[in-house]
XYZ file of N, CA and C in Angstrom:
309
model
N 223.299 242.846 84.539
C 224.552 242.117 84.445
C 224.539 241.247 83.186
N 225.649 241.115 82.524
C 225.704 240.351 81.280
C 225.320 238.874 81.412
N 225.505 238.296 82.590
C 225.205 236.878 82.793
C 224.091 236.676 83.823
N 223.168 237.595 83.910
C 222.046 237.461 84.833
C 222.382 237.966 86.222
N 221.417 237.849 87.118
C 221.585 238.377 88.481
C 222.696 237.697 89.258
N 222.873 236.397 89.085
C 223.859 235.660 89.878
C 225.074 235.235 89.082
N 225.147 235.618 87.821
C 226.243 235.183 86.964
C 227.304 236.239 86.777
N 228.227 236.338 87.697
C 229.293 237.326 87.598
C 230.227 236.992 86.439
N 230.802 238.003 85.830
C 231.776 237.809 84.766
C 233.132 237.561 85.413
N 233.734 236.407 85.102
C 235.041 236.093 85.692
C 236.177 236.298 84.693
N 235.846 236.452 83.406
C 236.881 236.709 82.404
C 236.268 237.478 81.241
N 237.082 238.309 80.625
C 236.651 239.130 79.504
C 237.784 239.216 78.497
N 237.447 239.043 77.225
C 238.409 239.270 76.135
C 237.721 240.154 75.107
N 238.467 241.128 74.579
C 237.953 242.022 73.551
C 238.807 241.816 72.304
N 238.149 241.722 71.151
C 238.876 241.529 69.894
C 239.808 242.711 69.649
N 240.890 242.495 68.894
C 241.850 243.579 68.655
C 241.238 244.844 68.051
N 240.210 244.703 67.208
C 239.596 245.899 66.618
C 238.474 246.473 67.479
N 238.167 245.830 68.608
C 237.162 246.340 69.539
C 235.724 246.107 69.129
N 235.488 245.324 68.076
C 234.124 245.119 67.589
C 233.415 243.935 68.228
N 234.141 243.074 68.927
C 233.556 241.884 69.546
C 234.190 241.656 70.915
N 233.460 240.940 71.759
C 233.961 240.611 73.086
C 233.420 239.252 73.493
N 234.105 238.631 74.432
C 233.647 237.359 74.985
C 233.714 237.468 76.505
N 232.638 237.067 77.171
C 232.613 237.038 78.633
C 232.418 235.603 79.086
N 232.975 235.284 80.244
C 232.896 233.943 80.815
C 232.342 234.053 82.225
N 231.405 233.182 82.577
C 230.811 233.183 83.915
C 230.886 231.797 84.517
N 231.537 231.691 85.665
C 231.601 230.412 86.380
C 230.240 230.042 86.956
N 229.552 231.035 87.541
C 228.261 230.767 88.185
C 227.210 230.301 87.178
N 227.209 230.887 86.022
C 226.233 230.536 84.997
C 226.702 229.350 84.140
N 227.991 229.008 84.243
C 228.595 227.943 83.429
C 228.401 228.194 81.944
N 228.648 229.425 81.512
C 228.522 229.779 80.101
C 229.591 230.786 79.706
N 229.808 230.868 78.402
C 230.501 232.031 77.872
C 229.591 232.628 76.811
N 229.709 233.939 76.654
C 228.857 234.655 75.711
C 229.718 235.464 74.751
N 229.279 235.494 73.500
C 229.939 236.272 72.458
C 229.109 237.512 72.202
N 229.745 238.678 72.235
C 229.070 239.971 72.113
C 229.625 240.738 70.918
N 228.770 241.546 70.263
C 229.204 242.460 69.197
C 228.626 243.838 69.479
N 229.332 244.858 68.994
C 228.847 246.225 69.149
C 227.655 246.447 68.248
N 226.703 247.215 68.757
C 225.503 247.554 68.005
C 225.210 249.025 68.255
N 225.118 249.800 67.197
C 224.858 251.231 67.346
C 223.415 251.456 67.777
N 223.212 252.364 68.707
C 221.881 252.742 69.177
C 221.432 253.945 68.369
N 220.743 253.677 67.277
C 220.365 254.740 66.351
C 219.292 255.655 66.925
N 218.226 255.072 67.458
C 217.095 255.876 67.904
C 217.181 256.355 69.334
N 218.027 255.751 70.123
C 218.065 256.094 71.542
C 216.910 255.453 72.271
N 216.974 255.411 73.543
C 215.904 254.826 74.343
C 215.788 255.556 75.649
N 214.983 255.028 76.541
C 214.753 255.683 77.828
C 216.040 255.802 78.639
N 216.902 254.773 78.565
C 218.094 254.792 79.416
C 219.384 255.048 78.633
N 219.311 255.207 77.305
C 220.514 255.459 76.515
C 220.279 256.610 75.560
N 221.346 257.241 75.149
C 221.212 258.361 74.215
C 221.453 257.891 72.788
N 220.872 258.589 71.838
C 221.057 258.265 70.426
C 222.534 258.365 70.076
N 223.001 257.427 69.282
C 224.399 257.427 68.873
C 225.322 256.714 69.845
N 224.821 256.267 71.000
C 225.669 255.544 71.946
C 225.894 254.116 71.446
N 226.911 253.464 71.978
C 227.239 252.101 71.579
C 226.654 251.116 72.572
N 225.965 250.127 72.043
C 225.406 249.050 72.854
C 226.097 247.752 72.475
N 226.054 246.774 73.373
C 226.594 245.446 73.090
C 225.437 244.470 72.973
N 225.448 243.666 71.921
C 224.404 242.675 71.675
C 225.004 241.277 71.802
N 224.321 240.412 72.559
C 224.785 239.039 72.732
C 224.401 238.222 71.495
N 225.412 237.707 70.795
C 225.163 236.878 69.615
C 224.957 235.413 69.981
N 225.786 234.926 70.910
C 225.755 233.514 71.280
C 225.895 233.353 72.780
N 225.189 232.390 73.306
C 225.348 231.965 74.693
C 225.683 230.478 74.619
N 226.882 230.113 75.076
C 227.350 228.740 74.961
C 227.536 228.149 76.350
N 226.855 227.062 76.619
C 226.934 226.377 77.907
C 228.281 225.664 78.020
N 228.866 225.706 79.204
C 230.102 224.984 79.461
C 229.863 223.493 79.232
N 230.754 222.837 78.487
C 230.566 221.402 78.225
C 230.473 220.595 79.518
N 229.640 219.578 79.493
C 229.439 218.714 80.656
C 230.776 218.186 81.164
N 230.975 218.285 82.470
C 232.205 217.788 83.080
C 233.330 218.800 83.153
N 233.200 219.930 82.481
C 234.270 220.927 82.469
C 234.035 222.070 83.445
N 232.828 222.195 83.973
C 232.509 223.303 84.870
C 233.416 223.318 86.095
N 233.752 222.158 86.629
C 234.620 222.103 87.809
C 236.020 222.622 87.507
N 236.459 222.516 86.263
C 237.781 223.025 85.903
C 237.822 224.544 85.972
N 236.685 225.196 85.737
C 236.624 226.656 85.856
C 236.690 227.103 87.302
N 236.129 226.315 88.208
C 236.039 226.737 89.595
C 237.311 226.444 90.394
N 238.191 225.613 89.868
C 239.449 225.344 90.574
C 240.317 226.585 90.542
N 240.917 226.907 91.653
C 241.748 228.107 91.687
C 242.971 227.895 90.808
N 243.291 228.915 90.047
C 244.454 228.847 89.173
C 244.228 228.033 87.921
N 243.013 227.619 87.661
C 242.734 226.839 86.458
C 242.769 227.747 85.246
N 243.829 227.656 84.496
C 243.952 228.461 83.291
C 244.813 227.715 82.291
N 244.879 228.216 81.106
C 245.613 227.554 80.042
C 246.859 228.342 79.683
N 247.962 227.628 79.507
C 249.177 228.302 79.060
C 249.072 228.677 77.590
N 248.138 228.041 76.856
C 247.954 228.341 75.437
C 247.531 229.787 75.250
N 246.660 230.290 76.113
C 246.171 231.664 75.977
C 246.868 232.613 76.952
N 248.067 232.255 77.391
C 248.827 233.127 78.278
C 248.246 233.215 79.674
N 247.542 232.173 80.137
C 246.957 232.170 81.469
C 245.589 232.799 81.542
N 245.055 233.256 80.415
C 243.719 233.850 80.384
C 242.712 232.794 79.933
N 241.564 232.698 80.598
C 240.574 231.690 80.200
C 239.904 231.967 78.858
N 239.854 233.228 78.414
C 239.323 233.570 77.092
C 240.301 234.527 76.416
N 240.508 234.326 75.108
C 241.429 235.196 74.367
C 241.114 235.142 72.879
N 241.303 236.279 72.210
C 241.189 236.352 70.762
C 242.585 236.232 70.154
N 242.654 235.722 68.923
C 243.915 235.711 68.188
C 244.284 237.151 67.832
N 245.511 237.362 67.413
C 245.975 238.724 67.128
C 245.202 239.390 65.990
N 244.622 238.598 65.068
C 243.826 239.197 64.003
C 242.326 239.171 64.308
N 241.935 238.608 65.457
C 240.546 238.618 65.898
C 239.642 237.580 65.260
N 240.198 236.669 64.463
C 239.368 235.687 63.765
C 239.149 234.395 64.545
N 239.948 234.168 65.598
C 239.826 232.948 66.396
C 239.677 233.321 67.863
N 238.740 232.673 68.528
C 238.534 232.854 69.962
C 238.869 231.544 70.655
N 239.652 231.609 71.715
C 239.926 230.403 72.505
C 239.288 230.553 73.881
N 238.677 229.479 74.339
C 238.108 229.410 75.683
C 238.717 228.191 76.339
N 239.363 228.385 77.485
C 240.041 227.256 78.128
C 239.315 226.827 79.393
N 239.338 225.541 79.610
C 238.775 224.903 80.804
C 239.906 224.090 81.414
N 240.643 224.705 82.353
C 241.814 224.033 82.895
C 242.805 223.802 81.768
N 243.247 222.559 81.570
C 244.226 222.287 80.506
C 243.598 222.106 79.123
N 242.272 222.189 79.022
C 241.580 221.955 77.756
C 241.178 223.270 77.108
N 241.380 223.377 75.805
C 241.091 224.598 75.068
C 240.139 224.292 73.923
N 239.133 225.123 73.750
C 238.246 225.018 72.595
C 238.408 226.271 71.755
N 238.369 226.114 70.446
C 238.546 227.252 69.532
C 237.260 227.510 68.785
């Protein structure tokens, strides 16, 4: 699982060009930034030439904001009700915690 054994993904955003993604986990209190990585050599569980995702960043939810993620319906109108979203050109990522948004 992208966020460990107990860290379910509660939100996912993929950049418009499909080269990056962001996942959010309430249980782990983090969001992670992912990029595509080509599997050149292949491995025991993947074939050569397949696409893998590599975690670039793991960002802990700011202190005091974790409860805003767990409240039902806690979302931001800035990102259209989605807790994570990329801008239309993929250069800006927004992560919302209730009414608060970080870019």
